[in-house]
Short mmCIF file of N, CA and C in Angstrom, two decimals:
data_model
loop_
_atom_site.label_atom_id
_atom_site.label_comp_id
_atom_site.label_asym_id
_atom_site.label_seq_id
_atom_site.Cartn_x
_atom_site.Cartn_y
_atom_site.Cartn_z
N UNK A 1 154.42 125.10 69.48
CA UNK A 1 153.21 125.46 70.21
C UNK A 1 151.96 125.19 69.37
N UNK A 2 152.09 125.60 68.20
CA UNK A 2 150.85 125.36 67.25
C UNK A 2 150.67 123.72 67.03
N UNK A 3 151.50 123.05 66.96
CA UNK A 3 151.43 121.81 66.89
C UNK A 3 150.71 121.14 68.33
N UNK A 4 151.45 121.26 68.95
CA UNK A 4 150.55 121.34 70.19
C UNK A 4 149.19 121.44 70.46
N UNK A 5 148.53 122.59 70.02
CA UNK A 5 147.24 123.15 69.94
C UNK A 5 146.63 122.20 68.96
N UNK A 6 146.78 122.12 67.88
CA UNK A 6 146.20 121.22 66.68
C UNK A 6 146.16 119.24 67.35
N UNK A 7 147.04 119.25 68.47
CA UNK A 7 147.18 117.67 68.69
C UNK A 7 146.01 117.91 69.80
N UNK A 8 146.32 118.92 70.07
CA UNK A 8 144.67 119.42 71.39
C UNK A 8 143.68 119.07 71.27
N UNK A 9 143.02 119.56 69.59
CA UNK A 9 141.94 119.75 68.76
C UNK A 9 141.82 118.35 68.82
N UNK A 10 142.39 117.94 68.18
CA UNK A 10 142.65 116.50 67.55
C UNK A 10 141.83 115.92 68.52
N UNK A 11 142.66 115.57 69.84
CA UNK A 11 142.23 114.78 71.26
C UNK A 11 140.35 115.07 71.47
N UNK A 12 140.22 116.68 71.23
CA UNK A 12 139.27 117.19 71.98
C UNK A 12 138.00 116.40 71.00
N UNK A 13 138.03 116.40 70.03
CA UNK A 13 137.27 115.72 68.70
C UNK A 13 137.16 114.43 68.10
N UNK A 14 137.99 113.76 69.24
CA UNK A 14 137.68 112.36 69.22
C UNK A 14 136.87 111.36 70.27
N UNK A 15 136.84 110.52 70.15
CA UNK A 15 135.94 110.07 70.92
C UNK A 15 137.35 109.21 71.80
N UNK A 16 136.80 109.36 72.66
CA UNK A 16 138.48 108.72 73.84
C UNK A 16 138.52 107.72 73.65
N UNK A 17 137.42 106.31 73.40
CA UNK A 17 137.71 105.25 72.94
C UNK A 17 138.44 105.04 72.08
N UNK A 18 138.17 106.23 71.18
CA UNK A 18 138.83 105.47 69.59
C UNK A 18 140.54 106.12 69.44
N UNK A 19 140.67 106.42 70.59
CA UNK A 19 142.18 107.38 71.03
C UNK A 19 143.47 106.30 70.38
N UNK A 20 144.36 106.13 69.29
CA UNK A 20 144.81 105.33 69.06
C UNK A 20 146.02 105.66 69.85
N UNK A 21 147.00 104.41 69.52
CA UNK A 21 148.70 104.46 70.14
C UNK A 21 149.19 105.70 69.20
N UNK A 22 148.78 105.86 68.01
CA UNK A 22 149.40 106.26 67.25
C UNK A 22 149.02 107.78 67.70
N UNK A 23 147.94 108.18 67.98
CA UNK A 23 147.91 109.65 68.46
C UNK A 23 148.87 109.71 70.10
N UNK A 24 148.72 108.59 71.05
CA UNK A 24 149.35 108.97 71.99
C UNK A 24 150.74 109.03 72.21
N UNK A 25 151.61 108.43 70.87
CA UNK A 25 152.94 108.38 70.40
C UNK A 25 152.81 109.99 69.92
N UNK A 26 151.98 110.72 68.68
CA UNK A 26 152.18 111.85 69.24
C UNK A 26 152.39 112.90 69.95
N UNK A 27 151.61 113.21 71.39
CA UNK A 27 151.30 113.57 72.08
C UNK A 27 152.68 113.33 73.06
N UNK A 28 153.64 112.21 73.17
CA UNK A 28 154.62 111.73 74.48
C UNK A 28 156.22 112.50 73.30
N UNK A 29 155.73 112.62 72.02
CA UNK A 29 156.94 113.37 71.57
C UNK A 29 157.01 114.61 71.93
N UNK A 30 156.28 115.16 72.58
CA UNK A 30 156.71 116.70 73.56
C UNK A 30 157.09 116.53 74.65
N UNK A 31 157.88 117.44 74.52
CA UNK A 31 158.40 117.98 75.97
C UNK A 31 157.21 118.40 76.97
N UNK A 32 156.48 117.98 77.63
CA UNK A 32 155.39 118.87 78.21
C UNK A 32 155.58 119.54 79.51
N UNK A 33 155.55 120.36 79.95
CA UNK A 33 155.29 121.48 80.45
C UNK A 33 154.18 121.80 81.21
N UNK A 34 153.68 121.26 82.23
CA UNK A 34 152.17 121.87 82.39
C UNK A 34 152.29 123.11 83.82
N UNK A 35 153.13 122.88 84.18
CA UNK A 35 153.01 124.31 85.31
C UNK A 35 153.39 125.19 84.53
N UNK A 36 154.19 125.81 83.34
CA UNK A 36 154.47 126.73 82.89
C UNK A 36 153.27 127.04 81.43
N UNK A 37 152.83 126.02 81.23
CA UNK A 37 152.28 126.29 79.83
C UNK A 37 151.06 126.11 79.80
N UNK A 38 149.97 126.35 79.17
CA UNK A 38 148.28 126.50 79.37
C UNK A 38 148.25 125.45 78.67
N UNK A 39 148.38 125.10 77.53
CA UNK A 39 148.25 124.07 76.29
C UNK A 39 149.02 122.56 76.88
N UNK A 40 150.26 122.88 77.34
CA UNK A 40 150.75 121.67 78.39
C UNK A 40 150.21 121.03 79.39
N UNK A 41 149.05 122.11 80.02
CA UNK A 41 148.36 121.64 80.77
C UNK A 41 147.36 121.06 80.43
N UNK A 42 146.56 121.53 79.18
CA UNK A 42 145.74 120.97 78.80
C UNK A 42 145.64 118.81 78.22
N UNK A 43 147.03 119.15 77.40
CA UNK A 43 147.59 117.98 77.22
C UNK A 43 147.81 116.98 78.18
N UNK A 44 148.30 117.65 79.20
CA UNK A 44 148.29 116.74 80.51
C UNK A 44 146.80 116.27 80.97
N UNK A 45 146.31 116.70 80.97
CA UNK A 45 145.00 116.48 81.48
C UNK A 45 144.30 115.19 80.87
N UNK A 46 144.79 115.98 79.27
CA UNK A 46 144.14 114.54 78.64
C UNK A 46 144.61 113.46 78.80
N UNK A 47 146.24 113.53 78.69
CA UNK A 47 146.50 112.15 78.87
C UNK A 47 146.00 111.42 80.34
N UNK A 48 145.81 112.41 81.13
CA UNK A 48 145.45 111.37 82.61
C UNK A 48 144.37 110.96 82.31
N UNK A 49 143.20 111.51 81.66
CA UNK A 49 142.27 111.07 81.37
C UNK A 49 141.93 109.70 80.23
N UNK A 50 142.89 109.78 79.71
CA UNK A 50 142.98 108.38 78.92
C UNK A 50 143.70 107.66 79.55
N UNK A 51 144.57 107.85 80.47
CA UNK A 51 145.07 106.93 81.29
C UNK A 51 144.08 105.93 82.33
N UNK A 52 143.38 106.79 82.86
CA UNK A 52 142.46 106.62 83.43
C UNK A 52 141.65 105.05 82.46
N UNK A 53 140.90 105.11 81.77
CA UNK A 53 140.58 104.37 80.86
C UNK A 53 141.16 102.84 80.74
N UNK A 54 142.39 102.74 81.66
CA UNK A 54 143.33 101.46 81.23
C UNK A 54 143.18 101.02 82.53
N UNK A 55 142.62 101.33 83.18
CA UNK A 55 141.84 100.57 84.88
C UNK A 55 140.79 99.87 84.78
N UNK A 56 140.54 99.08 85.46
CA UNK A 56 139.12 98.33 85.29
C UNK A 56 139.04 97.90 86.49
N UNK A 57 139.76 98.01 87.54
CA UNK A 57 139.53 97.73 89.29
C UNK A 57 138.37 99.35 89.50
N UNK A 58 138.10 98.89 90.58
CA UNK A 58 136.85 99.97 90.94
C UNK A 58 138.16 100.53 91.97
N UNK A 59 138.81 100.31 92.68
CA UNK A 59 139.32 100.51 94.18
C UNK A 59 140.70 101.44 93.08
N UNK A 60 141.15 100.48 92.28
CA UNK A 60 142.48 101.40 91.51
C UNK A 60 142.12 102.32 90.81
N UNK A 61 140.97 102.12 90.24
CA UNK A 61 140.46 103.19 89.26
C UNK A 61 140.59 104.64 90.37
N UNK A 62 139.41 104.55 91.65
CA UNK A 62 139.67 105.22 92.72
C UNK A 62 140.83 106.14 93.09
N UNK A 63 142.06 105.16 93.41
CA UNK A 63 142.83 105.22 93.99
C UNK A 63 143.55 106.49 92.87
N UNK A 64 143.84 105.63 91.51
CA UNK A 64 144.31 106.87 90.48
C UNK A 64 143.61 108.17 90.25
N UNK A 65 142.45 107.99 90.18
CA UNK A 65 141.49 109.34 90.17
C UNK A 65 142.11 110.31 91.73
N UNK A 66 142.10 109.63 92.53
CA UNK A 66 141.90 110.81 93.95
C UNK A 66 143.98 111.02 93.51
N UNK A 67 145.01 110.52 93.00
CA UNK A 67 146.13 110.80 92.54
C UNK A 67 146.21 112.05 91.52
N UNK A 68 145.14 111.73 90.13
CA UNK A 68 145.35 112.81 89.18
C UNK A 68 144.42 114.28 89.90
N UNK A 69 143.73 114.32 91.41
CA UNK A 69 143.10 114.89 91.92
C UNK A 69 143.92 116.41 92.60
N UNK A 70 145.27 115.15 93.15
CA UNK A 70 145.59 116.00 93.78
C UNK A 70 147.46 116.95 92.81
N UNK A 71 147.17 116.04 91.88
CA UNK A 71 148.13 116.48 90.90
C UNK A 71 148.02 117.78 90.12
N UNK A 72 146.64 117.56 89.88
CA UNK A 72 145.53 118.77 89.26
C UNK A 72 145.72 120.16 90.30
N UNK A 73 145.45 119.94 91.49
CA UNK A 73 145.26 120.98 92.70
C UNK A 73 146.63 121.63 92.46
N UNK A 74 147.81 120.69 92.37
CA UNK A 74 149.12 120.99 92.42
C UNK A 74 149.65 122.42 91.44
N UNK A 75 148.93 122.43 89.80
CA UNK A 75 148.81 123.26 89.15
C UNK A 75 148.29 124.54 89.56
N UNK A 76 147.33 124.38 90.33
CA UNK A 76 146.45 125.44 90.61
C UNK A 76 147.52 126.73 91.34
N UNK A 77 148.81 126.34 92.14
CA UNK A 77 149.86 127.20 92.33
C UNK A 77 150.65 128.23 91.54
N UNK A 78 150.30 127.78 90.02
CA UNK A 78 151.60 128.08 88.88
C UNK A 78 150.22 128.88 88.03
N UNK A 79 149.31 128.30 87.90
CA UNK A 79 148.78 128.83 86.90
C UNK A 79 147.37 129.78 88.00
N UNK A 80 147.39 130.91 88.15
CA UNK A 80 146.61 131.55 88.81
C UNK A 80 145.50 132.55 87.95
N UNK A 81 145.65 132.24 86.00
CA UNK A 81 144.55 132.56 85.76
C UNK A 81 143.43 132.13 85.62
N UNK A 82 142.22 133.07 85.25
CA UNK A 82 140.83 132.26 85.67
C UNK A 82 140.83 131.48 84.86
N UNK A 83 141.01 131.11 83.48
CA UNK A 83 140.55 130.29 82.54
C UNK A 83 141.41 128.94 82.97
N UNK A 84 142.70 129.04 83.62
CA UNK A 84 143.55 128.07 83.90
C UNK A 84 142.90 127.56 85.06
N UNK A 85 142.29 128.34 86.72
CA UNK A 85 141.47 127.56 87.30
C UNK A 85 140.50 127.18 87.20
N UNK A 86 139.80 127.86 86.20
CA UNK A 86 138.19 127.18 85.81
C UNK A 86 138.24 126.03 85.00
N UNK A 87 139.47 125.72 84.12
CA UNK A 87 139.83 124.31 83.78
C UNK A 87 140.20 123.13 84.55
N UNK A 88 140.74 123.63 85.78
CA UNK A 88 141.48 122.55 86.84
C UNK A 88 140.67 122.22 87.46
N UNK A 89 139.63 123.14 87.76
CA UNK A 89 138.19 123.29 89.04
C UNK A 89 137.02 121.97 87.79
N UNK A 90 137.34 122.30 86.69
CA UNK A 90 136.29 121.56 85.90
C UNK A 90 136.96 120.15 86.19
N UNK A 91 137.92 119.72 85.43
CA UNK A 91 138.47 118.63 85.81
C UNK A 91 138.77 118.01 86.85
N UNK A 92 139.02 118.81 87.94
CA UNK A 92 138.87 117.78 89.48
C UNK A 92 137.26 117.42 89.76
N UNK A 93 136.41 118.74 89.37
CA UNK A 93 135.22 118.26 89.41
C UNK A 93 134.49 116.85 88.86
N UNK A 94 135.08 116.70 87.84
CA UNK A 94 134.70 115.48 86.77
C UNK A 94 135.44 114.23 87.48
N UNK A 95 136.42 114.20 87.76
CA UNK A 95 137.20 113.11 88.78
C UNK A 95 136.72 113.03 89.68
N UNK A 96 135.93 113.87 90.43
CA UNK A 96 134.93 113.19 91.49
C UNK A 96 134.30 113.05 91.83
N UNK A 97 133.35 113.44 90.19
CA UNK A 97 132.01 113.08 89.69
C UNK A 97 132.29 111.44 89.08
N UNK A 98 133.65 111.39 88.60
CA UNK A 98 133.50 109.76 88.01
C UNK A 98 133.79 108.59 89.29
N UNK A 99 134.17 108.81 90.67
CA UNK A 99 134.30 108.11 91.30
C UNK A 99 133.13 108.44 92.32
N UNK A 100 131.93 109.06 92.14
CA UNK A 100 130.74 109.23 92.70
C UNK A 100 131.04 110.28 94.25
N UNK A 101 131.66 110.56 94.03
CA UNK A 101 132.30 111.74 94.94
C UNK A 101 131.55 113.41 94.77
N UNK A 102 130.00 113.21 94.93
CA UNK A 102 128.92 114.03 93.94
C UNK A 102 129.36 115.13 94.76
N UNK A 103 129.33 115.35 96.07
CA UNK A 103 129.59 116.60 97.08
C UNK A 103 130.50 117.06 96.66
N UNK A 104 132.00 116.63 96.48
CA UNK A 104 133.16 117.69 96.34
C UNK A 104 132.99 118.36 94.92
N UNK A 105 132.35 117.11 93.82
CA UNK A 105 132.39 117.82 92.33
C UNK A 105 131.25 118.50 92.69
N UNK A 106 130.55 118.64 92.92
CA UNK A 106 129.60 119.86 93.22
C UNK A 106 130.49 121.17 93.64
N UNK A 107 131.03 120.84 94.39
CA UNK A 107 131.94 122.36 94.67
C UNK A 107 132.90 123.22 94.27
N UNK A 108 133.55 122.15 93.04
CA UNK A 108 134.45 122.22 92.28
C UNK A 108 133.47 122.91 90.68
N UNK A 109 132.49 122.14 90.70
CA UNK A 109 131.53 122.85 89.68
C UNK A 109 130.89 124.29 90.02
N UNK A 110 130.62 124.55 91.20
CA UNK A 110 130.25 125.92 92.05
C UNK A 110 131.45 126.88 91.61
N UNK A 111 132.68 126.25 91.64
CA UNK A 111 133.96 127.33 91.78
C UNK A 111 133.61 127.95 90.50
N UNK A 112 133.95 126.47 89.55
CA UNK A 112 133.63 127.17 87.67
C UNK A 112 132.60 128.09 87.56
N UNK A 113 131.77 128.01 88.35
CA UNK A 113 130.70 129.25 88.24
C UNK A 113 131.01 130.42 88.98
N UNK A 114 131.38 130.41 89.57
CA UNK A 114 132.18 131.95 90.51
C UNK A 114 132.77 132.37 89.45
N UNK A 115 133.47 132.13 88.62
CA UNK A 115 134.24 132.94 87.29
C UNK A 115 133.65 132.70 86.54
N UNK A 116 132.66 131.76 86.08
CA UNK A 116 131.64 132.24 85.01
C UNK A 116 130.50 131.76 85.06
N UNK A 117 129.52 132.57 85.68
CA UNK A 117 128.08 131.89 85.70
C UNK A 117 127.49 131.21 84.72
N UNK A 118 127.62 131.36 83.51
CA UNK A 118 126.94 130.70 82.16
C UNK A 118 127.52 130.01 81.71
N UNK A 119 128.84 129.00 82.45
CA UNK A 119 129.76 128.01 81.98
C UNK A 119 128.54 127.02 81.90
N UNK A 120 128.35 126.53 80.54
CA UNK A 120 127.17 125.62 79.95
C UNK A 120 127.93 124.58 80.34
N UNK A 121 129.33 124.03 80.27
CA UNK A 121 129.80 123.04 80.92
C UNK A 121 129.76 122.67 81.97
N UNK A 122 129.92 123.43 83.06
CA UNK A 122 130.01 123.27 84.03
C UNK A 122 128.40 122.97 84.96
N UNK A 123 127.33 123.36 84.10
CA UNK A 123 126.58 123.48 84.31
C UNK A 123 125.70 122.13 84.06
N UNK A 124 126.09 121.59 82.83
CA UNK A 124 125.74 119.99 82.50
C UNK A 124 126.38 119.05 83.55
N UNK A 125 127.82 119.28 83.95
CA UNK A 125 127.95 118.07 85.15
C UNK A 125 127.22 118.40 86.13
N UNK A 126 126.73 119.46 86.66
CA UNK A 126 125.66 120.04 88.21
C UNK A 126 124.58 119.30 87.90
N UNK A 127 124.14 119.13 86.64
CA UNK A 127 123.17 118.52 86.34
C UNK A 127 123.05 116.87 86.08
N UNK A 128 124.13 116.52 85.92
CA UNK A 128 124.44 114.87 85.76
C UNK A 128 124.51 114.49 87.42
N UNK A 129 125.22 115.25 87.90
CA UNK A 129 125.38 114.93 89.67
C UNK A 129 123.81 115.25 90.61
N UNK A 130 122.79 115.83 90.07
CA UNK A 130 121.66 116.24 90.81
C UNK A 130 120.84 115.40 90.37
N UNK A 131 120.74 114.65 89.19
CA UNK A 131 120.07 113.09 88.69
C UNK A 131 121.17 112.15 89.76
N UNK A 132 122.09 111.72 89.25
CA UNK A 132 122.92 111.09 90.29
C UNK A 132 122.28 110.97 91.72
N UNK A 133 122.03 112.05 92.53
CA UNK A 133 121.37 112.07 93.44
C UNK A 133 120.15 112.46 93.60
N UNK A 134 119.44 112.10 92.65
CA UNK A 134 118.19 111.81 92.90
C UNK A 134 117.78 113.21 93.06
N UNK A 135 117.74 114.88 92.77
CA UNK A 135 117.56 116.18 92.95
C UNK A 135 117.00 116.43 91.82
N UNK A 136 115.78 115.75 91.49
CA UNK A 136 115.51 115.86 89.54
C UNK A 136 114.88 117.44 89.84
N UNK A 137 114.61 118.04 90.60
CA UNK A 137 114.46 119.44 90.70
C UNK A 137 115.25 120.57 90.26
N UNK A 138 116.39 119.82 91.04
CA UNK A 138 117.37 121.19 90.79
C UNK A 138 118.24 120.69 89.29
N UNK A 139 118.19 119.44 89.34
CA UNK A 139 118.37 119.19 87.74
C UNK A 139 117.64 119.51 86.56
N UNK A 140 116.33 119.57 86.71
CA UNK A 140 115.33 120.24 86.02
C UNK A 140 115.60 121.57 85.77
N UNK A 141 115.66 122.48 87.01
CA UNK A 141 116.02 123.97 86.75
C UNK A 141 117.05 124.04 86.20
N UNK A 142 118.04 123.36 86.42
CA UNK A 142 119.58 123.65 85.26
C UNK A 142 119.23 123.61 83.97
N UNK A 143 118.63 122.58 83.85
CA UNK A 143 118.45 122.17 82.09
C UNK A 143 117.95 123.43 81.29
N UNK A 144 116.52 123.33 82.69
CA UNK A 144 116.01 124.98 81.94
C UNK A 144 116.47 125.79 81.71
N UNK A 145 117.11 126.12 82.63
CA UNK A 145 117.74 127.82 82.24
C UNK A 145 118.91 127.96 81.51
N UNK A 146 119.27 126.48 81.06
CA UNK A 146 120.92 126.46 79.80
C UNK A 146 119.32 126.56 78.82
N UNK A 147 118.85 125.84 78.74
CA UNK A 147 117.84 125.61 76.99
C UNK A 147 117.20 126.86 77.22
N UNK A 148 116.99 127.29 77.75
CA UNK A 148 115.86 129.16 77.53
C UNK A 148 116.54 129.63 77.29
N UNK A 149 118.19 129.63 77.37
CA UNK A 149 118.70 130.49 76.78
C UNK A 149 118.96 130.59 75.23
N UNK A 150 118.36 129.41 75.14
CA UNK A 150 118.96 129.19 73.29
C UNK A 150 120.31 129.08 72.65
N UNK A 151 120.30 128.21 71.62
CA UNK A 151 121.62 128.08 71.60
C UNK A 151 122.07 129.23 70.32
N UNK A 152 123.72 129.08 70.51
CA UNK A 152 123.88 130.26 69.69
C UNK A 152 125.55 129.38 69.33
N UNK A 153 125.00 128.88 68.29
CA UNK A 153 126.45 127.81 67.73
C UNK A 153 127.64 128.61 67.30
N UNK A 154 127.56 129.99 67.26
CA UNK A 154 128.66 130.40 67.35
C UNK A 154 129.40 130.26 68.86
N UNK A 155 129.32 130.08 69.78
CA UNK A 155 130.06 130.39 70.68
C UNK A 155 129.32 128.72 71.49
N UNK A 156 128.72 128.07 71.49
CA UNK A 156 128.43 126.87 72.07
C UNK A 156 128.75 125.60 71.88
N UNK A 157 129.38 124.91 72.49
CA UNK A 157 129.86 123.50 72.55
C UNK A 157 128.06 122.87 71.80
N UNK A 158 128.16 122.17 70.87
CA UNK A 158 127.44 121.36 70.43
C UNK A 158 127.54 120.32 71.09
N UNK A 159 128.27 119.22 71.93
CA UNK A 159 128.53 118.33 72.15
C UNK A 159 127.72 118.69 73.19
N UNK A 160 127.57 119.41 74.12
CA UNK A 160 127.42 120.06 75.51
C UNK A 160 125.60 120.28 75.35
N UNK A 161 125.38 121.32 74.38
CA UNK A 161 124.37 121.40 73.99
C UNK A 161 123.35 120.16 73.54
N UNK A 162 123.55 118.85 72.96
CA UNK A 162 123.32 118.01 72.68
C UNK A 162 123.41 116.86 73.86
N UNK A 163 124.72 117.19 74.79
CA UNK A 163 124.48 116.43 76.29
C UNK A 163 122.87 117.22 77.13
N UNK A 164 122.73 118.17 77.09
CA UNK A 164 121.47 118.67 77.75
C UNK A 164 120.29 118.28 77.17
N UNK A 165 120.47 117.87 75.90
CA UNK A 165 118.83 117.37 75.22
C UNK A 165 118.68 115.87 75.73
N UNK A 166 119.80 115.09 75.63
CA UNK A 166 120.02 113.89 76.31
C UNK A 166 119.66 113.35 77.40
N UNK A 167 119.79 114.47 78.22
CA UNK A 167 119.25 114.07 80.11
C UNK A 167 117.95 114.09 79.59
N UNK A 168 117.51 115.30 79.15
CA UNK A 168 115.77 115.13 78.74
C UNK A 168 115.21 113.98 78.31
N UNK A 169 115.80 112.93 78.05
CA UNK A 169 115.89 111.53 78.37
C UNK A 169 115.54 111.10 79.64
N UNK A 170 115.46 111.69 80.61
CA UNK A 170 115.76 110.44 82.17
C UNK A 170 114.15 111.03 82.49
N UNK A 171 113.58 109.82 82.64
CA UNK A 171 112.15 109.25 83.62
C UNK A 171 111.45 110.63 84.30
N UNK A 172 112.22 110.94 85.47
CA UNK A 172 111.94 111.44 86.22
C UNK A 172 112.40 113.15 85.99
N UNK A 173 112.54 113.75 84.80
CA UNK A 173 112.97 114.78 84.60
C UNK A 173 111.40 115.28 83.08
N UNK A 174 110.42 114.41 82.90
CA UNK A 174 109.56 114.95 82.37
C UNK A 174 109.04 116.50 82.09
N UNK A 175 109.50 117.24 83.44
CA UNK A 175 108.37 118.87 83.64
C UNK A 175 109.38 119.30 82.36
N UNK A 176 110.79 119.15 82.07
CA UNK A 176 111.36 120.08 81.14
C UNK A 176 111.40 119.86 79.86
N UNK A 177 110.26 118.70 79.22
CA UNK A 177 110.29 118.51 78.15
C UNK A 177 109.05 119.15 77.54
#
């Protein structure tokens, strides 16, 4: 199990490009488990997500995304705690935020907030999808009210935190700088 967790880390701290064979030869020497195990699930996830990565059709890319979509949902039976659906709800969200599917990941990002309003994650894709569609308003107010809160690096994704200074980048999002 600890091994597991540490190959987690590993994944979570790399950059997915630079994902070698040699980590994903790690990762296929488990037994995995993802309806019974939190960490199995997690693992699973990633690998679809680097799987994902080995498409370059727009229509297959599609086609596999709305697959690991409903594979994801499939979990949602076995694992009925919040941290286990606010992970599945994040990740279907992101699958159909990457195939421009902005309405459903919007709702899937809404859920992550029903169990935790101050999910700063969940809160950066609402905000990538409201530029996406052109809502630099309600993208504006997101930004704001993650950055007024200040960050507090004990408990905050830096990566996340550093994705929100980033949008402050886009044209049409000026009032929050």
């Amino acid at each position: 199990e600890l091994k597991k967790q540490i190959l987690y880390a590993l994944l979570q701290t790399t950059d997915i490009s630079a994902i070698t064979e040699s980590i994903m030869e790690k990762v296929k020497q488990f037994s995995l488990d993802p309806i019974n195990s939190f960490i199995d699930l997690l693992l699973e996830i990633e690998l679809k997500e680097i799987r994902l990565r080995t498409f370059s059709e727009k229509k297959e890319y599609k086609e596999v995304c709305l697959e690991i979509i409903e594979e994801l949902k499939k979990y949602l039976v076995t694992h009925t705690d919040e941290i286990s659906k606010r992970t599945i709800y994040h990740h279907v969200g992101k699958l159909h935020s990457k195939i421009k599917e902005y309405d459903q990941a919007e709702e899937y990002f809404n859920k992550v907030l029903g169990y935790d309003r101050n999910a700063k994650y969940a809160k950066l894709q609402l905000a990538r999808i409201y530029l996406a569609k052109n809502k630099f308003d309600k993208a504006s107010e997101i930004i704001d009210s993650v950055l007024s809160l200040g960050i507090d690096l004990d408990s905050d994704s830096l990566a996340i935190i550093l994705s929100f200074y980033e949008l402050l980048g886009h044209p049409k999002l000026i009032s929050c700088k």
